[in-house]
mmCIF file of C-alpha atoms in Angstrom:
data_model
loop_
_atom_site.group_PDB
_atom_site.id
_atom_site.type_symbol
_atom_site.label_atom_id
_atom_site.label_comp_id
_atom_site.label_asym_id
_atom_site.label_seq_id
_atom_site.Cartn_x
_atom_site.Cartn_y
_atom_site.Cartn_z
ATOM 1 C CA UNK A 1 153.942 115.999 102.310
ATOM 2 C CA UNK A 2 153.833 119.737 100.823
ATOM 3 C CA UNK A 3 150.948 121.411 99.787
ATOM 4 C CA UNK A 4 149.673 121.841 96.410
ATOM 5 C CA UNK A 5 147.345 124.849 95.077
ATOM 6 C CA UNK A 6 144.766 124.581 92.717
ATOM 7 C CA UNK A 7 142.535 126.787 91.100
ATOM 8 C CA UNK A 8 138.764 126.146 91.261
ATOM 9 C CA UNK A 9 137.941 125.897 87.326
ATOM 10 C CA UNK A 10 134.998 123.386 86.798
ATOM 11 C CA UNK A 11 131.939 123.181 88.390
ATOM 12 C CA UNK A 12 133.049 120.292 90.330
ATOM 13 C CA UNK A 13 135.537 122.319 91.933
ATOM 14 C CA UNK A 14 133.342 124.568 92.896
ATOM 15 C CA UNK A 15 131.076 122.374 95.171
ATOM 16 C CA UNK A 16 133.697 121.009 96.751
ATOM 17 C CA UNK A 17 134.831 124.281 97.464
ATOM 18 C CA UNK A 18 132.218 125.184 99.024
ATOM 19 C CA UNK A 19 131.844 121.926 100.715
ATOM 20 C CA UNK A 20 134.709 122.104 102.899
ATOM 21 C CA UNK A 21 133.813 124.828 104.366
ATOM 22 C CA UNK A 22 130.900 122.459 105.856
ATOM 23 C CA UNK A 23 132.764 119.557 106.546
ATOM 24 C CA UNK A 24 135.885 120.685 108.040
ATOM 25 C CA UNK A 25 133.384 121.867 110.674
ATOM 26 C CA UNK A 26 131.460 118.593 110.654
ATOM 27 C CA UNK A 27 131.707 117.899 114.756
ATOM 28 C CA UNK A 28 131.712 121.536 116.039
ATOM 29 C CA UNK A 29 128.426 122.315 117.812
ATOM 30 C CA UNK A 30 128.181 126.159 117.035
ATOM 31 C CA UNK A 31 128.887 126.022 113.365
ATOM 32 C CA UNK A 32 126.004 127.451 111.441
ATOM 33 C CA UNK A 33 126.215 125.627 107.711
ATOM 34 C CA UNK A 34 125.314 128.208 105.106
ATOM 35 C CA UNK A 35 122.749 126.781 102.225
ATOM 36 C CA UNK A 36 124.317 125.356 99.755
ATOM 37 C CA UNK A 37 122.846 126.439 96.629
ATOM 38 C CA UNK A 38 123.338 130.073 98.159
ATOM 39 C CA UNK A 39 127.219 129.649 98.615
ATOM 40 C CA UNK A 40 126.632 128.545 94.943
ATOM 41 C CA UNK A 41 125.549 130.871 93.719
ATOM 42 C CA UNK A 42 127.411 133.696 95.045
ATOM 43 C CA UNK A 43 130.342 132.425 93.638
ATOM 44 C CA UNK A 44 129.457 131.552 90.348
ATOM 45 C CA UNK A 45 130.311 134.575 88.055
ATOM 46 C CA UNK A 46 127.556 133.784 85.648
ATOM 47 C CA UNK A 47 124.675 134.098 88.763
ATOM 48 C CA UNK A 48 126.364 136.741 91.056
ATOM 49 C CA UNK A 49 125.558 140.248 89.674
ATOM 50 C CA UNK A 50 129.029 141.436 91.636
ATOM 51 C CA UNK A 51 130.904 140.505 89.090
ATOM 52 C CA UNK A 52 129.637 143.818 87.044
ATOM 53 C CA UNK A 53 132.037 144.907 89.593
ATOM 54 C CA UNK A 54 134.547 142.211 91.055
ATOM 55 C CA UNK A 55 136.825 140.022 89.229
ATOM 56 C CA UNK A 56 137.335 136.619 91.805
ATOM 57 C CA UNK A 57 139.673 133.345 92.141
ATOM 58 C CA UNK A 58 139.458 130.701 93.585
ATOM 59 C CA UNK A 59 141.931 127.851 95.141
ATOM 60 C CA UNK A 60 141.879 124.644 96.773
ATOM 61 C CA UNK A 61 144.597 123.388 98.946
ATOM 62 C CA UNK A 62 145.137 119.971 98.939
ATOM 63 C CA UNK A 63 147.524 117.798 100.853
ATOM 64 C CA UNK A 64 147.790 113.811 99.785
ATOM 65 C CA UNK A 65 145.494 114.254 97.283
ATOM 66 C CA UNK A 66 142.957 115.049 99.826
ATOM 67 C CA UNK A 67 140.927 119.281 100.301
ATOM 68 C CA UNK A 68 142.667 120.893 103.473
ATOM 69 C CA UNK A 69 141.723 124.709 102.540
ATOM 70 C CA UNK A 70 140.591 126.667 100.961
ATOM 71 C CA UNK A 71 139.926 130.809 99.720
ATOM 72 C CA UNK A 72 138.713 133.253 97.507
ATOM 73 C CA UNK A 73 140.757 136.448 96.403
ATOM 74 C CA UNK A 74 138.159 139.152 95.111
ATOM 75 C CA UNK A 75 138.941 142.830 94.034
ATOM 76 C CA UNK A 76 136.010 144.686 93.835
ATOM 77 C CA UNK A 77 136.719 147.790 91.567
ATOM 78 C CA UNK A 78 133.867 149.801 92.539
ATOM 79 C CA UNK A 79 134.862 149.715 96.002
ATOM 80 C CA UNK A 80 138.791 150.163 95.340
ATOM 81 C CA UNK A 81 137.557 153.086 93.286
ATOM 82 C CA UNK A 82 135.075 154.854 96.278
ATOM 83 C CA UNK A 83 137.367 154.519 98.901
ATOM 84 C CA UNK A 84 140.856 155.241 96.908
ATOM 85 C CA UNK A 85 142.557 151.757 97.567
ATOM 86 C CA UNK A 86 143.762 148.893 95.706
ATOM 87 C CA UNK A 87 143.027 146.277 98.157
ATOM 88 C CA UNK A 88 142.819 142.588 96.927
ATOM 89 C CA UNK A 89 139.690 141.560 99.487
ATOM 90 C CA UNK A 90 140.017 137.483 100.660
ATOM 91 C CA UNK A 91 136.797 135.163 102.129
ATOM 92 C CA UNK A 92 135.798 132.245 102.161
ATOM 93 C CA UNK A 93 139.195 131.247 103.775
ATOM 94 C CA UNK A 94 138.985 128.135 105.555
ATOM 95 C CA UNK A 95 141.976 125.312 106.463
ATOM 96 C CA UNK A 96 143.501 123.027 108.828
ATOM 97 C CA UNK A 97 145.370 123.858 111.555
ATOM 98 C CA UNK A 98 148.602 123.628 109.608
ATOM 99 C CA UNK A 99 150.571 127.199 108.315
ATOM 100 C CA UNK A 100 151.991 125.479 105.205
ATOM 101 C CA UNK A 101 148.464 125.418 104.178
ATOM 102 C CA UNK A 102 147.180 129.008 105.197
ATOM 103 C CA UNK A 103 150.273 130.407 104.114
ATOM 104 C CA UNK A 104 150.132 129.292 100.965
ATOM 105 C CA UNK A 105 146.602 129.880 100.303
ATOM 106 C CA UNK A 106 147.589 133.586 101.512
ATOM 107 C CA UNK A 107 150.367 133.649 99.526
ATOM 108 C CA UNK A 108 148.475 132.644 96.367
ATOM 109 C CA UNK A 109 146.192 135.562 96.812
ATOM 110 C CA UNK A 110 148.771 137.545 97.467
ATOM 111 C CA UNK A 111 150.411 137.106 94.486
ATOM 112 C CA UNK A 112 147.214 137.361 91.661
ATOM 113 C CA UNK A 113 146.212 140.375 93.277
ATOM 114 C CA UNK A 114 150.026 141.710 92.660
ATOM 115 C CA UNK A 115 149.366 140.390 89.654
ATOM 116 C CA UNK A 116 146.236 143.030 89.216
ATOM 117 C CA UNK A 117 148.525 146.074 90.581
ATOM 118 C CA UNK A 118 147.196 145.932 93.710
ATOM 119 C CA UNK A 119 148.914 146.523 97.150
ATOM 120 C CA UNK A 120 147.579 145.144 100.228
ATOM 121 C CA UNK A 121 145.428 142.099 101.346
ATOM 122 C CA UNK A 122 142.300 142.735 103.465
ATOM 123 C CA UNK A 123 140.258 140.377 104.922
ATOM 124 C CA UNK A 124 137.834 137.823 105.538
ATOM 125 C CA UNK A 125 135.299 139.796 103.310
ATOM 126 C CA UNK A 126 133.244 139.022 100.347
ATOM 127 C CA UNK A 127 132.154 140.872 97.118
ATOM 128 C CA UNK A 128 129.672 143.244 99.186
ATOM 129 C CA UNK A 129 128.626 143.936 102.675
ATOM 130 C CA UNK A 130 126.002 141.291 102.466
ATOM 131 C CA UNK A 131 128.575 138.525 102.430
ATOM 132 C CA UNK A 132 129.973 137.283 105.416
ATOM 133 C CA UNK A 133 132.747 139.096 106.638
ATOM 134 C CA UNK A 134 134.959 139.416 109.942
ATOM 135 C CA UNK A 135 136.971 137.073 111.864
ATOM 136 C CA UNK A 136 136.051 135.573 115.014
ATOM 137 C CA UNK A 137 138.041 135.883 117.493
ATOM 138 C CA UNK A 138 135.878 135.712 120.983
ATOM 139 C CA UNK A 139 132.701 134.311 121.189
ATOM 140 C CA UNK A 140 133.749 131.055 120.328
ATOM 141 C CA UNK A 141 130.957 129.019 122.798
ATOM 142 C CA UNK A 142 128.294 130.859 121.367
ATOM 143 C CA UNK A 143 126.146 129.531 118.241
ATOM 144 C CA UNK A 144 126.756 130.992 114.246
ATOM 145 C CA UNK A 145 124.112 132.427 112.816
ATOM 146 C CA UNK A 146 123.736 132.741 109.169
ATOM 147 C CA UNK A 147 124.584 136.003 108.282
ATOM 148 C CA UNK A 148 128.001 135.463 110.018
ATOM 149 C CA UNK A 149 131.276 133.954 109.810
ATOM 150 C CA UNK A 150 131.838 130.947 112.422
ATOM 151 C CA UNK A 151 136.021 129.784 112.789
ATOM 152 C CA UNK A 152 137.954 127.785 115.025
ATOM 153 C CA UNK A 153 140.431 129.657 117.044
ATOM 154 C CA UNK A 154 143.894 128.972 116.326
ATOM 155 C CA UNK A 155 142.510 130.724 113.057
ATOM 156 C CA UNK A 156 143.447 134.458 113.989
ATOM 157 C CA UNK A 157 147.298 132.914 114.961
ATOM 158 C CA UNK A 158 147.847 131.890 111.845
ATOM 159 C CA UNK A 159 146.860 135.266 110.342
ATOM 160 C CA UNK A 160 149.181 137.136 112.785
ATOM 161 C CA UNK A 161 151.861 134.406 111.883
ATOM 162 C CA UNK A 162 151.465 135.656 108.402
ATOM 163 C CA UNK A 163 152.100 139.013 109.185
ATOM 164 C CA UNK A 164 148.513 139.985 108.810
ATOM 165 C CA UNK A 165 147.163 142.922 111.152
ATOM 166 C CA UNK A 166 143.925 144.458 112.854
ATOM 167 C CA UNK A 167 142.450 146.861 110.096
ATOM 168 C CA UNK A 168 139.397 147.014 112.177
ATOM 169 C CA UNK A 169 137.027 145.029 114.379
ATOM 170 C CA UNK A 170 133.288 144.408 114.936
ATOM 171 C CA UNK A 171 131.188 143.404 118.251
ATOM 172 C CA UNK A 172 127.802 141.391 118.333
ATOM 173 C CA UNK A 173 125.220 141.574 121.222
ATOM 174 C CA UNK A 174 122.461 139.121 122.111
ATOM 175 C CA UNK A 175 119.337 142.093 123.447
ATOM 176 C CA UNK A 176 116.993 140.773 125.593
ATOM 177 C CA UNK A 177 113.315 140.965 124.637
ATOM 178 C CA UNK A 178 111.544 143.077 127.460
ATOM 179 C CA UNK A 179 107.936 142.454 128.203
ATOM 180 C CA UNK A 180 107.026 146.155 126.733
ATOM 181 C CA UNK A 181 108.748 148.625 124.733
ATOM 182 C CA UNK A 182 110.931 150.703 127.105
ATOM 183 C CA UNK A 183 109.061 153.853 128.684
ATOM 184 C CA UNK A 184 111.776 156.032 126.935
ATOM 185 C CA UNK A 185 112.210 154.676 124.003
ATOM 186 C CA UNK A 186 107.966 155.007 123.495
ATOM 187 C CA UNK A 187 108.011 158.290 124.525
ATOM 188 C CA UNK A 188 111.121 159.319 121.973
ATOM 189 C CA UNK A 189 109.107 157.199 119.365
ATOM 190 C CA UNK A 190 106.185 159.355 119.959
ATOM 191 C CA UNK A 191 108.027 162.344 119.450
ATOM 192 C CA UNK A 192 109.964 161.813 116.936
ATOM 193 C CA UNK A 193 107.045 160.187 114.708
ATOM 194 C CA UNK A 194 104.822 164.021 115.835
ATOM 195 C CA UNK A 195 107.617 165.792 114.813
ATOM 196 C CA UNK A 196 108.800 164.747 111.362
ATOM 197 C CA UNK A 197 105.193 163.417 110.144
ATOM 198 C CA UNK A 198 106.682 159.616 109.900
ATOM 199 C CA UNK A 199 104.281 156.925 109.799
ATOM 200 C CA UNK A 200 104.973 152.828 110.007
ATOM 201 C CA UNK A 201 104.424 151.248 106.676
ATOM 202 C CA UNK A 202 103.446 147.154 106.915
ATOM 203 C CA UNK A 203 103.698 145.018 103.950
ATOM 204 C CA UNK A 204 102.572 141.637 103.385
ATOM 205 C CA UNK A 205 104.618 139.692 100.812
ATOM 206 C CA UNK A 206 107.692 140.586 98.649
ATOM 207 C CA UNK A 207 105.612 141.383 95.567
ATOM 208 C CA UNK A 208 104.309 144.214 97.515
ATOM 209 C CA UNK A 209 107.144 145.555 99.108
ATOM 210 C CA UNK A 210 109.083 145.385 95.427
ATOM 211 C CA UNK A 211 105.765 147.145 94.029
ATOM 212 C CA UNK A 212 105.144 149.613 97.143
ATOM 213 C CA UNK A 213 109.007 150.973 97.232
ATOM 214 C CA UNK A 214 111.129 149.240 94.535
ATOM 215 C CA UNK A 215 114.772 149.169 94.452
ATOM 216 C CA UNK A 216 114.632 152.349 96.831
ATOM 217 C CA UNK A 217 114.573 149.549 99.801
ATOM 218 C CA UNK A 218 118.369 149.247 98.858
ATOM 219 C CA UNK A 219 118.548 152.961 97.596
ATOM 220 C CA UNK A 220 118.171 153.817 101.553
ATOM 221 C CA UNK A 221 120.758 150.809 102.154
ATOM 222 C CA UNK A 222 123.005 152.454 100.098
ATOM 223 C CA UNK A 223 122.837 156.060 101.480
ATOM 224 C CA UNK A 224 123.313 154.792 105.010
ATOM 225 C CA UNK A 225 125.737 152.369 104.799
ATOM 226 C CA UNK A 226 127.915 154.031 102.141
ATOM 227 C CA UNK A 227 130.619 155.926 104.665
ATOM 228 C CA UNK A 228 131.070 152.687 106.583
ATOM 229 C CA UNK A 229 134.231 150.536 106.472
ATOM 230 C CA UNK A 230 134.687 148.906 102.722
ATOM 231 C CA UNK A 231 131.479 149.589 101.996
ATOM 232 C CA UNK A 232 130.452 148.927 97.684
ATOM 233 C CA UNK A 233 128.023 150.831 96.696
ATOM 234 C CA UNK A 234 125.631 148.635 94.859
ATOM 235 C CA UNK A 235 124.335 148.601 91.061
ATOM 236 C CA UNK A 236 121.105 148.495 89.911
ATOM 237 C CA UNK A 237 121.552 144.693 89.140
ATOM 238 C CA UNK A 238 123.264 143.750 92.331
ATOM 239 C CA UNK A 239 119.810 145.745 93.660
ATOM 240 C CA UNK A 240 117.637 143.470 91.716
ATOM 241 C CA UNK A 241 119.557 140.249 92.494
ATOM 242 C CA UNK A 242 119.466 140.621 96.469
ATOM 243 C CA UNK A 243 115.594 141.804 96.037
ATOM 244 C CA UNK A 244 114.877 138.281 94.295
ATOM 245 C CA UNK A 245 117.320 136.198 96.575
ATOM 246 C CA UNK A 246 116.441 137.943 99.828
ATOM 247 C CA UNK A 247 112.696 139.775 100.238
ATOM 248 C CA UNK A 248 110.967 135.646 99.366
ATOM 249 C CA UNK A 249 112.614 134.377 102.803
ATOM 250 C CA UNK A 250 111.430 137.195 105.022
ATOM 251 C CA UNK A 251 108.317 137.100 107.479
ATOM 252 C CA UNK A 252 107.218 140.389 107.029
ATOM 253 C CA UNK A 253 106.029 140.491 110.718
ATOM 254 C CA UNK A 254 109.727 141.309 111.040
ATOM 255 C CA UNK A 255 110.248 143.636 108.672
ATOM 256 C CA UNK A 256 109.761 147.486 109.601
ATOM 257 C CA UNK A 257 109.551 150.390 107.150
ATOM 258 C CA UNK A 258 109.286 154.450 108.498
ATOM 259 C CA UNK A 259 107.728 156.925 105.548
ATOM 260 C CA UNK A 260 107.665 160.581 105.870
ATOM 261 C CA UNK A 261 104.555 162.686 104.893
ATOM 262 C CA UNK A 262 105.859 162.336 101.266
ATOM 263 C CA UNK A 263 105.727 158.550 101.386
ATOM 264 C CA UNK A 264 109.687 158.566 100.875
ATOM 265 C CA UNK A 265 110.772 155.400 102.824
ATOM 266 C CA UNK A 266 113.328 156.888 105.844
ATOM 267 C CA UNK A 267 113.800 153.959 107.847
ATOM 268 C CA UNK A 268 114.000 150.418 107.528
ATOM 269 C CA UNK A 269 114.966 147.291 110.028
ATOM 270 C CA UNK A 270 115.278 144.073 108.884
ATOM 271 C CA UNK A 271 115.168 140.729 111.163
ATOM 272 C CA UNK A 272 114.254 136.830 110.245
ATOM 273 C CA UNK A 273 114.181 133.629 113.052
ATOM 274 C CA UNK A 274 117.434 132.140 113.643
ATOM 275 C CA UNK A 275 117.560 129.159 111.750
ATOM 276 C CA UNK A 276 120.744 127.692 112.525
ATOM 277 C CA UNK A 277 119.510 124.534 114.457
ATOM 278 C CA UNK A 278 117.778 123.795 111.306
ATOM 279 C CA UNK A 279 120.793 124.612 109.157
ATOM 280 C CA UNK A 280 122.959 122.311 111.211
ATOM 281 C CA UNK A 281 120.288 119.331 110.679
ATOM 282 C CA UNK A 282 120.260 119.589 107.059
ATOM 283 C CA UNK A 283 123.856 120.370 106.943
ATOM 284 C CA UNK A 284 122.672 123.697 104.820
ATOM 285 C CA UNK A 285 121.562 121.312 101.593
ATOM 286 C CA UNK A 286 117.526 121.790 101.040
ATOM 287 C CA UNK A 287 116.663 118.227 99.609
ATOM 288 C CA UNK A 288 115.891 115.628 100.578
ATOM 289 C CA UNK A 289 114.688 117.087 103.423
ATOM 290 C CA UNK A 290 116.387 120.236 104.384
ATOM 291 C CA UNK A 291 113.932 122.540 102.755
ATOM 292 C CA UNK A 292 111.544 121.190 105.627
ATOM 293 C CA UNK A 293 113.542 122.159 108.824
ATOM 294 C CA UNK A 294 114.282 125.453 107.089
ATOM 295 C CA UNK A 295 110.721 126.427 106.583
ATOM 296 C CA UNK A 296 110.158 125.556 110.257
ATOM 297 C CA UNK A 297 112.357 127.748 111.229
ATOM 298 C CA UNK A 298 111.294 130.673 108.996
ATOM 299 C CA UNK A 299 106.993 129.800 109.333
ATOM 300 C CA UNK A 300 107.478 129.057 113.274
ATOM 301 C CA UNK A 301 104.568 131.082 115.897
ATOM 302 C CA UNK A 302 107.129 130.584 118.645
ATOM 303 C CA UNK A 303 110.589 131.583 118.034
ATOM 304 C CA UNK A 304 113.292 131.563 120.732
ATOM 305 C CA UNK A 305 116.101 133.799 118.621
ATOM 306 C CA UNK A 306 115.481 136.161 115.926
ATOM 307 C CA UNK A 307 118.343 137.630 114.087
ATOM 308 C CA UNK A 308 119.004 141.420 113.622
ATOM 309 C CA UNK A 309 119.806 141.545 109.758
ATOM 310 C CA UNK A 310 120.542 145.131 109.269
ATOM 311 C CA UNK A 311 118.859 148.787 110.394
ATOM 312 C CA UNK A 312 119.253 151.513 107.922
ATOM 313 C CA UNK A 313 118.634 155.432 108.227
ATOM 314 C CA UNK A 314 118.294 158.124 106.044
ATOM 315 C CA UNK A 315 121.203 160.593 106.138
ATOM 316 C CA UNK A 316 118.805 163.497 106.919
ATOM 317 C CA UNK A 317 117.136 161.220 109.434
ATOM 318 C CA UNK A 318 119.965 160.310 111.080
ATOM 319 C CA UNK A 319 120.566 161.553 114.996
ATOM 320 C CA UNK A 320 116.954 162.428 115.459
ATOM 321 C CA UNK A 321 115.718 159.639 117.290
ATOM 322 C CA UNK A 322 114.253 157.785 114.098
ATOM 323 C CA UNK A 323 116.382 154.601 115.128
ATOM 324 C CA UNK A 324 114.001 154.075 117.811
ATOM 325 C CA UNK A 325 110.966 153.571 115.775
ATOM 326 C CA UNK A 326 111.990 150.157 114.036
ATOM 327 C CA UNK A 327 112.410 149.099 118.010
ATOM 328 C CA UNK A 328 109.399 150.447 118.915
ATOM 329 C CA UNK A 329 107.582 148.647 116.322
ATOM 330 C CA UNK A 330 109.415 145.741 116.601
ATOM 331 C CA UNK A 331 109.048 144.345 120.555
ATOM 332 C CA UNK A 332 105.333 143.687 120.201
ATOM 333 C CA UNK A 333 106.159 141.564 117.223
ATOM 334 C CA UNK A 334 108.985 139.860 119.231
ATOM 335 C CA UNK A 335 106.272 139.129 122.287
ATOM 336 C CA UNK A 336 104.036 137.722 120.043
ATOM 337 C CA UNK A 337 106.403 134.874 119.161
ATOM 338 C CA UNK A 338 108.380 134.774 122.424
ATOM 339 C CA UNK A 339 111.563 135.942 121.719
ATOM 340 C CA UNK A 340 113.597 135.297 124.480
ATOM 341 C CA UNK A 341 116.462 137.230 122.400
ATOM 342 C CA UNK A 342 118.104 138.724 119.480
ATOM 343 C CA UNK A 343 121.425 138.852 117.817
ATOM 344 C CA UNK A 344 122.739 141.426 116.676
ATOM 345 C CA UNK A 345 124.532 141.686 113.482
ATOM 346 C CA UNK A 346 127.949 142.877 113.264
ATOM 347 C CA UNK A 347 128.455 146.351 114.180
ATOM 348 C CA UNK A 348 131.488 148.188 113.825
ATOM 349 C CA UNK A 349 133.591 149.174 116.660
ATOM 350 C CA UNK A 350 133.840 153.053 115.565
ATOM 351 C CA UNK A 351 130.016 153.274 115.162
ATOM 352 C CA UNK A 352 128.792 154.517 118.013
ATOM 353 C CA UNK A 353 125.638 155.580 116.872
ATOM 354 C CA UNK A 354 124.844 152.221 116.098
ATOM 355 C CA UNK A 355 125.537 150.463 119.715
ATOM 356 C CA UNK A 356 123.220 153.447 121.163
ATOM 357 C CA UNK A 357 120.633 151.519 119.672
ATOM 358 C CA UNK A 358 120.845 148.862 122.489
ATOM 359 C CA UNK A 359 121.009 151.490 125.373
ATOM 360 C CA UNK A 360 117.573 150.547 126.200
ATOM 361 C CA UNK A 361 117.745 147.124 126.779
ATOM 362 C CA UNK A 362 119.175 144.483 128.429
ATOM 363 C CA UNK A 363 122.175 142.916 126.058
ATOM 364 C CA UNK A 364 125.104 141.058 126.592
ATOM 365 C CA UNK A 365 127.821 141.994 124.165
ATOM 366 C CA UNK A 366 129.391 137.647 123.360
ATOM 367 C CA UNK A 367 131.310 138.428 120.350
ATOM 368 C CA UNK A 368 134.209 140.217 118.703
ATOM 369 C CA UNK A 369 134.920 139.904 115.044
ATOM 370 C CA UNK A 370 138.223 141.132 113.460
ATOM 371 C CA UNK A 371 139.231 142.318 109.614
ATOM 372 C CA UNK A 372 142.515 142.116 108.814
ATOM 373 C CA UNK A 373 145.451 143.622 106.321
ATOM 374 C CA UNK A 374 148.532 143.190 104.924
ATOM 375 C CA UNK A 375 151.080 145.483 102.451
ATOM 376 C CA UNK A 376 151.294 143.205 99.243
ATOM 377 C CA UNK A 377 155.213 143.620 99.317
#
């Protein structure tokens, strides 16, 4: 039976777009469902302030009048335009284990971001760094987490079968809580805190956070992250939309901020509890009951797992030892709910200064993530 394409136009469409990326993963134990209403709303062009920015399609494969893929084609301009590329970016790419059906998802990507005078296909990545992104492609036994992408693997052979190829990759470590912050690191903390008049900021809600520092949270975000891989610098509405989304689901036990004698925020790390266990009971829907497990997971005083979201520098902060301040402030936070671990988030292979962040602890790097390219020809 050959495989038909369809583009996602009505609402209808749209959930079950975002559907099958649940249930084709319906008896896998380390699948980590993303919420619903957040997949949602990401996508829909009237809700997602991206689209300031990104034009998107979407397509549904279907084979006997039944979903077997899916995938997103996005170009983000403001991206193409920073880095000098016209790259048509694909996500949300999900399908049987069949190559009629990736191919021709692929191929229908391929050809609408021809279509927009581009000239390659890179991918799986989403509007903006904060969308899932990368491949997996070892790591397989290990649970998802919701900040990342989790695949079968005979996923990266049909890529390679498609003529797809390693752009770059990304590695994940799970760090091991020690019982006190390392002698080193302290005495570096110390040092650098003495030296450059920085200070640990702690706020108690999202209201004050947003009123103590604004939009220059993701001002910092910006400067840091902006001469990493793809990287979209963000607009002052993408700025307010991930404020609103994000900053209500964070314990702010876990959030650290560094301020210099100015009270100019320097530093920030960003962590929440794993909450995949409770994503994969509710399936990621909150209602009827989902919204319960979820707040469980965010509002528990013992937590096994917390998830590294993101760490983010200052420029002019950057290789002076500031780094090891959000640890620092962190691992009494992690004793006092019992972390056994972290995970990290993606890091990128080339950033170096990144994995010396785990130099003082105990880690074991379990996964590898891959993005991937292709000439438009």
């Amino acid at each position: 039976m050959s495989v038909s394409i369809k583009e996602v136009v009505s609402r209808k469409d749209l959930k079950n777009f975002v559907q099958f990326g649940t249930d084709l993963y319906h008896d896998s134990p380390y699948f980590c469902p993303p919420l619903f209403f957040d997949e949602i709303n990401t996508l829909d062009k009237k809700k997602n302030s991206a689209f300031e920015v990104c034009e998107a399609i979407y397509y549904l494969a279907y084979k006997n009048n039944k979903i077997v893929g899916r995938i997103a084609g996005i170009v983000n301009h403001r991206a193409n335009e920073a880095w000098g590329v016209k790259k048509t970016r694909f996500g949300w790419f999900d399908f049987i284990d069949d190559t009629d059906v990736s191919f021709s998802l692929l191929k229908a990507v391929e050809n609408w971001g021809k279509a927009k005078g581009m000239d390659s296909i890179n991918g799986p990545v989403g509007f903006t760094d904060f969308d899932h992104e990368g491949l997996l492609i070892e790591g397989f036994d290990q649970l998802g987490t919701l900040a990342t992408i989790y695949n079968y693997p005979y996923y990266a052979k049909h890529y390679e079968a498609y003529g797809l190829t390693k752009d770059i990759d990304s590695l994940e470590w799970k760090i091991y809580t020690p019982k006190e912050v390392p002698v080193r690191m302290a005495r570096i903390s110390a040092l650098v805190k003495e030296k450059y008049n920085l200070r640990y900021v702690k706020v108690k809600s999202h209201k004050e956070l947003v009123k103590r520092f604004g939009y220059t949270f993701f001002d910092l975000i910006d400067e840091a992250y902006r001469p990493l891989y793809n990287y979209s610098p963000l607009t002052e509405s993408q700025k307010k939309y991930y404020c609103e989304i994000y900053f209500p689901m964070l314990n702010f036990d876990f959030l650290s901020l560094v301020v210099n004698d100015k009270d100019e925020l320097v530093a920030l790390g960003v962590s929440m509890p794993d909450i995949t266990k409770a994503l994969q009971k509710c399936r990621g829907k909150l209602f009827p009951f989902g919204f319960i497990h979820i707040l469980k997971g965010l509002k528990a005083k013992k937590i096994d797992v917390i998830d590294l979201m993101l760490i983010a520098v200052r420029p002019d902060y950057q290789n002076k030892g500031v780094n090891s301040l959000l640890f620092d402030e962190q691992t009494p936070y992690y004793n006092k709910y019992q972390v056994k671990y972290s995970e990290s988030s993606p890091v990128l292979e080339t950033n170096l200064k990144s994995q010396a962040n785990y130099a003082y602890f105990e880690t074991e790097q379990h996964k590898r993530r891959r993005i991937y390219i292709k000439p438009i020809v």
